[in-house]
Short mmCIF file of C-alpha atoms in Angstrom, two decimals:
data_model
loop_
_atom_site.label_atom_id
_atom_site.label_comp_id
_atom_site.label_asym_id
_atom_site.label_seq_id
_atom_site.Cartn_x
_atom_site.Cartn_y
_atom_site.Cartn_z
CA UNK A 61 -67.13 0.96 87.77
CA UNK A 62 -68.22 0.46 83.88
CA UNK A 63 -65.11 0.71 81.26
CA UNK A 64 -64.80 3.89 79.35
CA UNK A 65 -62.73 3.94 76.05
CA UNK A 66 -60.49 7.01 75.72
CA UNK A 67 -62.29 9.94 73.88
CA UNK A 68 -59.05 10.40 72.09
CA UNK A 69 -58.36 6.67 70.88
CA UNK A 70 -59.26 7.11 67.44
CA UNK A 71 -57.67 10.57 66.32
CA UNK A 72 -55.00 8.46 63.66
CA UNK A 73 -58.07 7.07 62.38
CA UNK A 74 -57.99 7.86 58.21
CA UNK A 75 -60.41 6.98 55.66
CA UNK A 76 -59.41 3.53 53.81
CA UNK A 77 -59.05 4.57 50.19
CA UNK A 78 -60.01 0.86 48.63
CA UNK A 79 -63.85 1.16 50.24
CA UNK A 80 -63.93 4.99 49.67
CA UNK A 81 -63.37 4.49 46.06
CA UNK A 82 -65.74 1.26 46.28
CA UNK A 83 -68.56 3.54 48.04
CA UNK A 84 -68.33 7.09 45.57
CA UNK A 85 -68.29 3.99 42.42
CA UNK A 86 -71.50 2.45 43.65
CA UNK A 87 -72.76 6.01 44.62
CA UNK A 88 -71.87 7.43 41.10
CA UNK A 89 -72.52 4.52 38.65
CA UNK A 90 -75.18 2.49 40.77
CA UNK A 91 -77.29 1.66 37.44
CA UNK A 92 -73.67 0.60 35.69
CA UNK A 93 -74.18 -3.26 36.32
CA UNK A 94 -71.15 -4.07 34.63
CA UNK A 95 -69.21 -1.33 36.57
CA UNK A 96 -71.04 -2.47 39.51
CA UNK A 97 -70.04 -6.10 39.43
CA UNK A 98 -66.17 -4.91 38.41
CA UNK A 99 -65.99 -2.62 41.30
CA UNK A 100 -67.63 -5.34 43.66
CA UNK A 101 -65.08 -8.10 42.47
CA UNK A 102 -62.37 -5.15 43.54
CA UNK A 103 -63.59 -5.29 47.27
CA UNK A 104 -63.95 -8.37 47.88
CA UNK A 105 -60.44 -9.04 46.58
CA UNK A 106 -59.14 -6.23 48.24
CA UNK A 107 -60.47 -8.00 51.62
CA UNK A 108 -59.15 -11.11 50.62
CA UNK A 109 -55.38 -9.91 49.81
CA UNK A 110 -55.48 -7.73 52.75
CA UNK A 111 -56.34 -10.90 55.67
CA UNK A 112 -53.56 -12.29 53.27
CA UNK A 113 -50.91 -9.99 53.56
CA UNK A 114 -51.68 -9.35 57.30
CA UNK A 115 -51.64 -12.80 58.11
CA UNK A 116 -54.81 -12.84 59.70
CA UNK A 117 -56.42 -15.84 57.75
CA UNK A 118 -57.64 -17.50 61.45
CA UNK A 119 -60.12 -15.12 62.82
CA UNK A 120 -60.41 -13.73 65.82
CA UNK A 121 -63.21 -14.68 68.20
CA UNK A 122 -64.95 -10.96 69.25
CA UNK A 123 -64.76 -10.64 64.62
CA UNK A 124 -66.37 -14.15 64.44
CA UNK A 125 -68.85 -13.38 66.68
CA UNK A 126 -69.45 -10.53 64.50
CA UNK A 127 -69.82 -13.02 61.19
CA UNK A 128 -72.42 -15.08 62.41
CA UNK A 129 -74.61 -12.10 63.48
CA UNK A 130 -74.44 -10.94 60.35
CA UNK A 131 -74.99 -14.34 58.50
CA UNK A 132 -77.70 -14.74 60.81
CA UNK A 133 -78.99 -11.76 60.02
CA UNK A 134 -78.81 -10.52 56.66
CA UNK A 135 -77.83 -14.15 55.18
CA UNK A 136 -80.81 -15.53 56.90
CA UNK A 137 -82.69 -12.62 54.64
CA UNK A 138 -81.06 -14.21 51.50
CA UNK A 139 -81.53 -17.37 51.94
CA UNK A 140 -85.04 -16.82 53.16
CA UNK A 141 -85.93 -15.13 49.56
CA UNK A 142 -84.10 -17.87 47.11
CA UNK A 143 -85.67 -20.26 49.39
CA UNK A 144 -89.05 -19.23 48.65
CA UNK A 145 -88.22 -19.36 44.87
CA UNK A 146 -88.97 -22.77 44.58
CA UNK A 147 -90.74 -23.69 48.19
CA UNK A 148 -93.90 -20.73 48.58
CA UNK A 149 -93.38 -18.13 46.16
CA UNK A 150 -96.99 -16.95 45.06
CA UNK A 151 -95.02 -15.77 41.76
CA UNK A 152 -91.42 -15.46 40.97
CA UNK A 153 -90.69 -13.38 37.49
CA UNK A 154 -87.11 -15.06 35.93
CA UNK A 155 -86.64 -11.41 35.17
CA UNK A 156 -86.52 -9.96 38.97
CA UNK A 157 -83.15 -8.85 39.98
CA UNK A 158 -84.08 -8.64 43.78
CA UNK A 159 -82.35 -12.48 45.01
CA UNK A 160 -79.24 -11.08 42.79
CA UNK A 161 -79.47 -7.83 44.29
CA UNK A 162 -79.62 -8.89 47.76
CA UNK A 163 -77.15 -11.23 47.41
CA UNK A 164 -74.66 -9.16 46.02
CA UNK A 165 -75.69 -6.76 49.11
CA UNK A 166 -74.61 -9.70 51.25
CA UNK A 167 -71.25 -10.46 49.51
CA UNK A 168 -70.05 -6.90 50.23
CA UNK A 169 -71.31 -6.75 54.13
CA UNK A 170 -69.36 -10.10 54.82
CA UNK A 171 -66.67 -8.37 53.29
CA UNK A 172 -67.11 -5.47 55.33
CA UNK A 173 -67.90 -7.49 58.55
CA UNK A 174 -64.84 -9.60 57.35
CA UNK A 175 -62.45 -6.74 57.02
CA UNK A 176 -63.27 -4.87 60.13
CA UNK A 177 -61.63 -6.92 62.73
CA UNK A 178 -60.90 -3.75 65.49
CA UNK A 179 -62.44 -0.79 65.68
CA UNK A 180 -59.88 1.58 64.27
CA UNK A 181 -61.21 -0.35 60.98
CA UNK A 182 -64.47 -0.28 61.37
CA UNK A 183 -64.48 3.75 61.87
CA UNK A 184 -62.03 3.88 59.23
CA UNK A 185 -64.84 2.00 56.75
CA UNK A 186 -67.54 4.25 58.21
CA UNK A 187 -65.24 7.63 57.52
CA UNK A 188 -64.82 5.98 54.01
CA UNK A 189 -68.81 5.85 53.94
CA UNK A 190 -69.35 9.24 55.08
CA UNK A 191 -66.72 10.61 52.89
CA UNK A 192 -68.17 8.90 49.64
CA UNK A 193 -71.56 10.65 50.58
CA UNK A 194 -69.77 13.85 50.04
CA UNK A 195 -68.85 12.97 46.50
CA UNK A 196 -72.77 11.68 46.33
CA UNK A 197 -73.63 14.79 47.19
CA UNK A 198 -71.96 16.41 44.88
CA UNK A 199 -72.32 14.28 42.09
CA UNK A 200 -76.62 14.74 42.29
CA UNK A 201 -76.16 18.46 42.51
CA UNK A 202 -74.23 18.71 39.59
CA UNK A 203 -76.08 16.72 37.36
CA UNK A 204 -79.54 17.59 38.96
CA UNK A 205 -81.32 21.07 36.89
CA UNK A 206 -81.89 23.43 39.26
CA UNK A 207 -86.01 22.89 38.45
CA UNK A 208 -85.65 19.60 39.27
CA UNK A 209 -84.42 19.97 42.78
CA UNK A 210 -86.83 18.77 45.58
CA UNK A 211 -88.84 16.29 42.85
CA UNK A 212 -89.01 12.95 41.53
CA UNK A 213 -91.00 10.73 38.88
CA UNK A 214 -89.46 7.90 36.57
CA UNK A 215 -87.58 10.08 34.18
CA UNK A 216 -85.67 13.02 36.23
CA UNK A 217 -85.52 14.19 39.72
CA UNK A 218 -82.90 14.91 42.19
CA UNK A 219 -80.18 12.16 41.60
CA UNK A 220 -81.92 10.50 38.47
CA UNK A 221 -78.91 11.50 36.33
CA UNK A 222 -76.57 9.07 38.24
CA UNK A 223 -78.86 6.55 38.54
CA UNK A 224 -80.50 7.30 42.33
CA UNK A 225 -83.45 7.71 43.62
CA UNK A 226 -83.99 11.44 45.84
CA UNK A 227 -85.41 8.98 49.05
CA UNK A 228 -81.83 6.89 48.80
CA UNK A 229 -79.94 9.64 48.02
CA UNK A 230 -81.62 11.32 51.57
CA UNK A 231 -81.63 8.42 53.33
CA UNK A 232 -77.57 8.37 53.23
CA UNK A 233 -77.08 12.30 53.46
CA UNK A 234 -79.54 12.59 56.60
CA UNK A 235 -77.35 9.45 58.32
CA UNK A 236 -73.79 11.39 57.32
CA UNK A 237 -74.74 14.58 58.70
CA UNK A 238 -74.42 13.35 62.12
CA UNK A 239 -71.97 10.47 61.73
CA UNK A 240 -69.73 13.63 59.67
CA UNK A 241 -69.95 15.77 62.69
CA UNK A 242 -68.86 12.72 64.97
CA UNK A 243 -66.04 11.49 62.96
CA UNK A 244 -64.80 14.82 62.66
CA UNK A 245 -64.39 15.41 66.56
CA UNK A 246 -63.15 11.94 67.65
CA UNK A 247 -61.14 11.11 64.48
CA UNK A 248 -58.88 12.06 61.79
CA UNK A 249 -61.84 13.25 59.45
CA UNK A 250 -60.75 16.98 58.12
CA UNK A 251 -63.69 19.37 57.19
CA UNK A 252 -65.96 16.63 58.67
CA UNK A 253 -67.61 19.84 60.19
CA UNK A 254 -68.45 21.39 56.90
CA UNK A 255 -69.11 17.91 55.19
CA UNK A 256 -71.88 17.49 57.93
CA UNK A 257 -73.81 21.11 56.66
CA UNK A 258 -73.10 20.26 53.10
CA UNK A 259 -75.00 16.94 54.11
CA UNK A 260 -77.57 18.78 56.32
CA UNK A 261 -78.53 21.36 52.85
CA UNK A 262 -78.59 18.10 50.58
CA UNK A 263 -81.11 16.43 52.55
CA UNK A 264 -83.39 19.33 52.40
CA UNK A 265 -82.42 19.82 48.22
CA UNK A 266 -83.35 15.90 47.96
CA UNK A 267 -87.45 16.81 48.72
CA UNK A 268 -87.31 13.39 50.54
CA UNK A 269 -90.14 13.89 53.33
CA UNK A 270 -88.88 10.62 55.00
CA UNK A 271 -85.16 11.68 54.96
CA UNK A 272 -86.10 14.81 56.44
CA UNK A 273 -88.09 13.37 59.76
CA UNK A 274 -84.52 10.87 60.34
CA UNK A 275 -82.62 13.82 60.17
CA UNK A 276 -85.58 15.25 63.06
CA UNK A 277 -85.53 12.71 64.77
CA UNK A 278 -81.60 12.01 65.32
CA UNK A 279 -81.39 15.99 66.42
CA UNK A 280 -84.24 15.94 68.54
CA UNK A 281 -82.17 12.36 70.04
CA UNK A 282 -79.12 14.16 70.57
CA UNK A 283 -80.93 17.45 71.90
CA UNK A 284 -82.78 15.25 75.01
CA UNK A 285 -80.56 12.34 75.71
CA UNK A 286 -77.78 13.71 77.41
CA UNK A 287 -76.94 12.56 80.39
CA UNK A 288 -75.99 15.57 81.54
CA UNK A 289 -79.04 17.48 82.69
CA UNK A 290 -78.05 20.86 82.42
CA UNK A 291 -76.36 20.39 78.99
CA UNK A 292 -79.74 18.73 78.21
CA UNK A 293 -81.59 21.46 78.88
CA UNK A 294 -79.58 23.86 77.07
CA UNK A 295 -79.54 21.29 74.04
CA UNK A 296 -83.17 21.59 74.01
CA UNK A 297 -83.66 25.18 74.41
CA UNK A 298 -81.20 25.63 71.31
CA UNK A 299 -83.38 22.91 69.35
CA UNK A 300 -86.52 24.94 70.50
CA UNK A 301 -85.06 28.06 69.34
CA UNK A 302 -83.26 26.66 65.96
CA UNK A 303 -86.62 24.76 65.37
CA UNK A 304 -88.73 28.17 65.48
CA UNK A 305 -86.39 29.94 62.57
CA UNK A 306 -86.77 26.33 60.74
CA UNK A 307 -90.39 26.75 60.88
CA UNK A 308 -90.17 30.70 59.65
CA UNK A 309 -88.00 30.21 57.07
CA UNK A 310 -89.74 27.18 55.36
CA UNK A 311 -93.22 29.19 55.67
CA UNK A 312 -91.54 32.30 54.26
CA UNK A 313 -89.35 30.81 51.69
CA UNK A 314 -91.31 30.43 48.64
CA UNK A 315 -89.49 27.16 46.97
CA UNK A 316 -89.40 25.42 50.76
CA UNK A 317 -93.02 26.45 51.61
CA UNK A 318 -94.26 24.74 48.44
CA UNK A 319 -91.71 21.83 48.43
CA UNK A 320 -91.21 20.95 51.89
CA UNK A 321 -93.95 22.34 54.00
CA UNK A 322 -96.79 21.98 52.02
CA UNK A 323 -95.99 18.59 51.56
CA UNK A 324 -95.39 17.81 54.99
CA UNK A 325 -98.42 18.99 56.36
CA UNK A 326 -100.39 17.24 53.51
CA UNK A 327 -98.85 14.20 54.38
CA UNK A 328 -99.68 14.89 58.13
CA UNK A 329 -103.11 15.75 57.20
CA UNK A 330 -103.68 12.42 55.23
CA UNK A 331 -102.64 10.11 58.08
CA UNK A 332 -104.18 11.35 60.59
CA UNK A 333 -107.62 12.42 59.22
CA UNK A 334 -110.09 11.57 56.35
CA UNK A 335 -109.08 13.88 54.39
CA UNK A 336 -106.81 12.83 51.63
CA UNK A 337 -103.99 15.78 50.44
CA UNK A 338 -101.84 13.41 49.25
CA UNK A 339 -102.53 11.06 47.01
CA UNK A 340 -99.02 9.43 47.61
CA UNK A 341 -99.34 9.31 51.16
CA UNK A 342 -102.93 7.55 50.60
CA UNK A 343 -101.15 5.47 48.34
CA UNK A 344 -98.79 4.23 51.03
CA UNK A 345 -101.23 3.98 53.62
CA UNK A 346 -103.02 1.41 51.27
CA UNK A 347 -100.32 -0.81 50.44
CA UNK A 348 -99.73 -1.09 53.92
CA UNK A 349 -103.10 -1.91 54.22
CA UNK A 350 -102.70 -5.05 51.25
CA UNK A 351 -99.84 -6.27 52.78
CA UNK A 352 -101.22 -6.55 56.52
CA UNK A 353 -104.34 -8.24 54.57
CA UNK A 354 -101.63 -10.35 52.95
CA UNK A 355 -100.05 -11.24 56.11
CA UNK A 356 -103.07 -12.42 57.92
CA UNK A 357 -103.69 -15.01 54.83
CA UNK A 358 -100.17 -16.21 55.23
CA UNK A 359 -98.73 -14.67 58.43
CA UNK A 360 -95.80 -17.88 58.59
CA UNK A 361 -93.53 -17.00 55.41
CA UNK A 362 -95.44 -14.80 53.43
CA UNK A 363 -96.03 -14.74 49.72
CA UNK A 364 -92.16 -15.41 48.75
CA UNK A 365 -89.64 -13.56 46.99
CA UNK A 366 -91.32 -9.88 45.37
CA UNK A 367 -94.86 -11.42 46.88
CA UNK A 368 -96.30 -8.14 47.54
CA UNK A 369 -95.72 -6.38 43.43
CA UNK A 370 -96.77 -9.60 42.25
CA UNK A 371 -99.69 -10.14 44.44
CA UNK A 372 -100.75 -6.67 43.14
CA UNK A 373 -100.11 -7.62 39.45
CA UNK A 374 -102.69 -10.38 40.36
CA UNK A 375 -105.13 -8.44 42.32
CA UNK A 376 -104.79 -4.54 41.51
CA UNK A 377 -107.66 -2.80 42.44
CA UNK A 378 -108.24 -1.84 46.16
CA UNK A 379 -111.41 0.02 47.88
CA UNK A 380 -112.18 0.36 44.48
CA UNK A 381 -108.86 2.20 42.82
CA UNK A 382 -106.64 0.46 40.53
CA UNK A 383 -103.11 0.00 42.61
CA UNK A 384 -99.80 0.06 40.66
CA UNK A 385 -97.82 -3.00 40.64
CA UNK A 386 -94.75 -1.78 43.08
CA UNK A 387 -93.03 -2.57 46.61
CA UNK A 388 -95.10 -1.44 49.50
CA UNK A 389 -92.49 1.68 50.48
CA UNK A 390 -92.60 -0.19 54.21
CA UNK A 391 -90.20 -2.56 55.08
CA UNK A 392 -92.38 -3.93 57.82
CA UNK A 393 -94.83 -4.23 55.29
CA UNK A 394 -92.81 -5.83 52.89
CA UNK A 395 -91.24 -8.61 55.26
CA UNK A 396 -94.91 -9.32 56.70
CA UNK A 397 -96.12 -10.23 53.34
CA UNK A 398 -93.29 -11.58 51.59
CA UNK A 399 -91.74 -13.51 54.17
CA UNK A 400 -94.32 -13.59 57.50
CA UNK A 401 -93.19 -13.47 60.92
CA UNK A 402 -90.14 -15.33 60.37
CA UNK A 403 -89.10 -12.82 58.28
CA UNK A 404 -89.54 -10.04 60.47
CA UNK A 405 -87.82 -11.94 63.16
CA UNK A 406 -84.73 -12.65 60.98
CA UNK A 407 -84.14 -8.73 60.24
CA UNK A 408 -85.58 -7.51 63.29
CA UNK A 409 -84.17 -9.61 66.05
CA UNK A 410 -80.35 -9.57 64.98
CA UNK A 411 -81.30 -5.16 64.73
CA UNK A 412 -82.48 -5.05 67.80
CA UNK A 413 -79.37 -7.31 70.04
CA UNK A 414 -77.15 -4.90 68.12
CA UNK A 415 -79.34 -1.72 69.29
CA UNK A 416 -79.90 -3.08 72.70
CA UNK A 417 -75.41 -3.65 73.17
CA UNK A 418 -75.07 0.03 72.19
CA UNK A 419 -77.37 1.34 74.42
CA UNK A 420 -76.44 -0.49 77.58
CA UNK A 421 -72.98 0.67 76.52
CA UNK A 422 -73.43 3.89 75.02
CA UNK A 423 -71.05 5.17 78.01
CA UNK A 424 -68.22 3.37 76.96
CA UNK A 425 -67.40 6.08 73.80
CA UNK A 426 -68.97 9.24 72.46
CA UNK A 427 -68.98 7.24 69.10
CA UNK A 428 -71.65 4.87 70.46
CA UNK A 429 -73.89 7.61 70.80
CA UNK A 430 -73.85 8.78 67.43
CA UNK A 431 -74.06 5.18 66.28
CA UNK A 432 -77.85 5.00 68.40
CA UNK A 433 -78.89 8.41 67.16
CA UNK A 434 -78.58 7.26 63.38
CA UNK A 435 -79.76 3.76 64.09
CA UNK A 436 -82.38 4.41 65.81
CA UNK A 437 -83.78 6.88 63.42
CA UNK A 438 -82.89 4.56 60.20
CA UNK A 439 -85.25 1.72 61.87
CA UNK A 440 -88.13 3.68 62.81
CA UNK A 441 -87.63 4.87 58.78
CA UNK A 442 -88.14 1.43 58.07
CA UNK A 443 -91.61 2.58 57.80
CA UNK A 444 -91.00 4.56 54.70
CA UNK A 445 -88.15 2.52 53.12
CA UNK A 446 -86.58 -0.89 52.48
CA UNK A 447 -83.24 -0.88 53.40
CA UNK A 448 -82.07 -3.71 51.86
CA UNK A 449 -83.75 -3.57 48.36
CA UNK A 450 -81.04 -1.06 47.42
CA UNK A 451 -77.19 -0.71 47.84
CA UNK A 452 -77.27 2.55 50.11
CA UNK A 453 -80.15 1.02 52.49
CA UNK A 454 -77.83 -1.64 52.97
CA UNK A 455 -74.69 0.20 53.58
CA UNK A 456 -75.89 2.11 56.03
CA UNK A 457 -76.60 -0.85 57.87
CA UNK A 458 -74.00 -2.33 57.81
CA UNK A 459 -71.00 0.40 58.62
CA UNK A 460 -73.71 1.26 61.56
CA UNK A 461 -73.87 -2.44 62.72
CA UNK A 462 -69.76 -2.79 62.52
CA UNK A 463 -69.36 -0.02 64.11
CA UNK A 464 -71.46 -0.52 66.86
CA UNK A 465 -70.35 -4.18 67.72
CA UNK A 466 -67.12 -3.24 67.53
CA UNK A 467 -66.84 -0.52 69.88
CA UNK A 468 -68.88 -2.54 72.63
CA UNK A 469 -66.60 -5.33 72.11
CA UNK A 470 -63.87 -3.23 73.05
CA UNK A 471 -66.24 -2.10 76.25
CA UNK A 472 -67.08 -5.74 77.06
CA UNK A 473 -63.58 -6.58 77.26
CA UNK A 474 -62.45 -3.74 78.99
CA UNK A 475 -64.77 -4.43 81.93
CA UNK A 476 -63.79 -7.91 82.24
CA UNK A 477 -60.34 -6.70 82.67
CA UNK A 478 -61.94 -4.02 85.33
CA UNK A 479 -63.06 -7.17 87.31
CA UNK A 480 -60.24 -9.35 86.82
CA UNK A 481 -57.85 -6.59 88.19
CA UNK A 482 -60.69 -5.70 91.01
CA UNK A 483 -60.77 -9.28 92.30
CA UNK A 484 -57.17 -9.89 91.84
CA UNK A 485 -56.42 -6.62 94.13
CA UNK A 486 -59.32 -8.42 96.46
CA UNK A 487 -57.17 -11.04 96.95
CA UNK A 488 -53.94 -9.98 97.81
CA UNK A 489 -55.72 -7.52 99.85
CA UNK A 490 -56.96 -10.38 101.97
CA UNK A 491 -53.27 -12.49 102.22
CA UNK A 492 -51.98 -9.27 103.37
CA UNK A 493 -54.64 -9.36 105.92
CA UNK A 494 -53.68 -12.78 107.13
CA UNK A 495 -50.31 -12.35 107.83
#
C-alpha cells in the first residue's frame, strides 16, 4: 500500500507576498541592474530574518538534502563556468555578465531552496511565481503596440518595453497555465482558473514557436497519462476535438495563419527536409551543428565560460555563410561546447533524480502530476532555450524542483510510517498468537 497525501492538504495555502513582489520586480524591471541587485538583496534578507525569527537556524535533514542537490546541481554549473575563467576558457571577454548572472541566479535558488523547508512553502513560493506571471502578463501587453504582438528583433517586440525577450516571456506563461489551473484546485489560489486562460492567450500573443509546442506538449501529457483509462480516453477525444478547432481557427484567422502557422510549418519544413523556409530555423540547426563540431574537439569541459559566441567571433563563417556571434539557442548545445560532458552531467543528472522521484511518486498528490507535465516539457525545451542564461529560465526551475522534492519527501516519509505501523501490527499480531 503506497502513501497518498490528502487532496485537500494544501487549501490554506496563500501566496507569500515577499517572493511575489521579488518575482513581478524581476519580471517588470529585469534590465534595471540596480533595481535588480536592490530587490535581490531584499530576498535574500527576507530568507535570512525569516529562519531567524522562526528559529529554524539548524536545518532540517529532508531541506538539507534538498541544499546539496541543488549545490550540486546548479552550484556545480557556477563553479564549473568561473572555473574555466582562468583553467580552459578558449576566450573570456572582462565585459561578459554571464558568471555574474548565473551566480546571482544561484544566490536566489539557495534562497528559495533555503526558505522552503515543507511543502506548504514551497507551493506557497510557486503560487507567488505563478501569480507574478500574471502581472508579467500584463505588464508586456500593456506596453507591447498592438503591431508588435507575435514579433521580435533587437529594438521592439512583445515584452521589449520591460526589458524581456517574447521566448522568456512564453517560456514562463506556457509553464503557469497549467501550474495556475493546479494551484487553483488544490490550493488557496483565487481566479487561478482565469489566470490559467489569461496565460494560455499570452503564450499564443508572445509568437514564441518554442513556448507554444511546451504548452502542446504538457496538454497532450495530461490528455494520455491518466491512470484512469476511461477518463483517458475521454481526455483524448476532447484534445482530438479541441485540437481540430485549434487547427481551423489558426488557418482561418488571418493574424494567426501568418504569425503562428505559417511559421510553424516553415519551421517543420526546414528540419525535416532540404528545403530551407526559415532562415532562423536553419540558423539554429547550424549552431547546433558548430557546437557538436566543438564538442568532438573538446568533448571533456568544453571551450569555457561563453565558448560557443566566442568561438564564433573567432571562426564565423559556416558551409560558407557568415554566422553571427550569439549563444547557440540549445542548451544541450551550449553545455556540450562550453563545458563537455561534465557539464551536461552536472545539469542533467541532478534534473533527471528529481524527474525520476516525481514520477515513481506521482501517486502520492495530484500536485506531482502537474509538477511532471511542466517539467517534462521545460527539459525537452531545452532544445530551444537556455534556462539558466536568464532569470525566468531559472525560476522555473527552481519553484518546479522545490516543489517536486518536497512533496515526495512528504510521500517517502509517509510510507515509511505505512511500514513501521504494518510491521508493528505484524508483531503484536504474532504475541497474540502465542499466547
Amino acid at each position: 500500500m503506497e502513501f497518498t497525501i490528502p487532496t485537500n492538504k494544501y487549501k490554506a495555502v496563500r501566496p507569500n507576498i515577499a517572493f511575489f513582489i521579488y518575482f513581478s520586480v524581476m519580471f517588470l524591471l529585469y534590465t534595471q541592474t540596480l533595481i535588480q541587485l536592490l530587490i535581490q538583496l531584499f530576498i535574500i534578507g527576507y530568507v535570512i530574518i525569516k529562519k531567524i525569527k522562526d528559529y529554524r537556524i539548524v536545518i532540517k535533514n529532508d531541506s538539507l538534502k534538498n541544499i546539496i542537490l541543488f549545490v550540486a546541481w546548479f552550484g556545480g554549473l557556477a563553479l564549473l563556468l568561473i572555473m574555466s575563467i582562468k583553467l580552459w576558457s578558449f576566450h573570456y571577454s572582462p565585459s561578459s555578465r554571464t558568471a555574474l548572472s548565473v551566480f546571482r541566479c544561484f544566490a536566489i535558488g539557495l534562497s528559495i531552496f533555503l526558505y522552503c523547508d515543507s511543502t506548504e512553502k514551497a507551493l506557497s513560493v510557486l503560487q507567488s511565481f505563478t501569480l507574478a506571471a500574471a502581472v508579467l502578463s500584463i505588464g508586456c501587453l500593456i506596453t507591447t503596440p498592438l503591431n508588435e504582438y507575435f514579433t521580435t528583433s533587437k529594438t521592439s517586440g512583445f515584452g521589449y518595453y520591460i526589458g524581456q525577450g517574447r521566448n522568456n516571456v512564453g517560456a514562463v506563461t506556457a509553464t503557469t497555465t497549467i501550474t495556475s489551473w493546479y494551484l487553483y484546485r488544490h490550493t488557496r489560489f483565487k481566479y487561478g482558473n482565469y489566470l490559467s486562460i489569461l496565460f494560455g492567450v499570452v503564450t499564443i500573443l508572445t509568437g514564441s514557436r518554442g513556448a507554444l509546442i511546451q504548452l502542446m506538449i504538457a496538454v497532450v501529457l495530461i490528455a494520455t497519462m491518466d491512470a484512469n483509462i476511461f477518463k483517458m480516453i475521454t481526455k483524448i477525444l476532447i484534445l482530438v476535438m479541441l485540437g481540430a478547432i485549434v487547427v481551423i481557427i489558426f488557418k482561418n484567422v488571418p493574424i494567426l495563419y501568418e504569425n503562428i502557422w505559417i511559421r510553424l510549418d516553415a519551421m517543420f519544413t526546414t528540419i525535416a527536409s532540404d528545403d530551407v523556409e526559415d532562415l532562423s530555423t536553419l540558423g539554429r540547426q547550424y549552431y547546433k551543428e558548430i557546437a557538436f563540431l566543438m564538442f568532438k574537439k573538446r568533448p571533456i569541459l568544453g571551450w569555457g565560460i561563453d565558448g560557443f559566441s566566442n568561438y564564433l567571433r573567432t571562426y564565423p563563417i559556416y558551409k560558407g555563410s557568415y554566422i553571427e556571434a550569439v549563444y547557440s539557442h540549445c542548451n544541450y548545445a551550449e553545455l556540450a561546447s562550453s563545458l563537455g560532458i561534465v557539464g551536461l552531467l552536472v545539469w542533467y543528472v541532478p534534473t533527471a533524480v528529481v524527474l525520476v522521484k516525481c514520477l515513481k511518486y506521482r501517486k502520492g498528490h495530484p500536485l506531482l502530476d502537474m509538477a511532471w507535465q511542466c517539467l517534462i516539457p521545460v527539459i525537452i525545451l531545452d532544445y530551444a532555450r537556455i534556462p539558466w542564461s536568464s532569470h525566468p529560465g531559472s525560476y522555473i526551475y527552481f519553484v518546479l524542483f522545490i516543489t517536486i522534492l518536497t512533496l515526495t519527501n512528504e510521500c517517502i516519509a509517509g510510507n515509511k510510517r505505512l511500514k513501521a505501523e504494518g510491521q508493528s501490527s505484524a508483531v503484536t499480531d504474532k504475541e497474540g498468537e502465542s499466547e
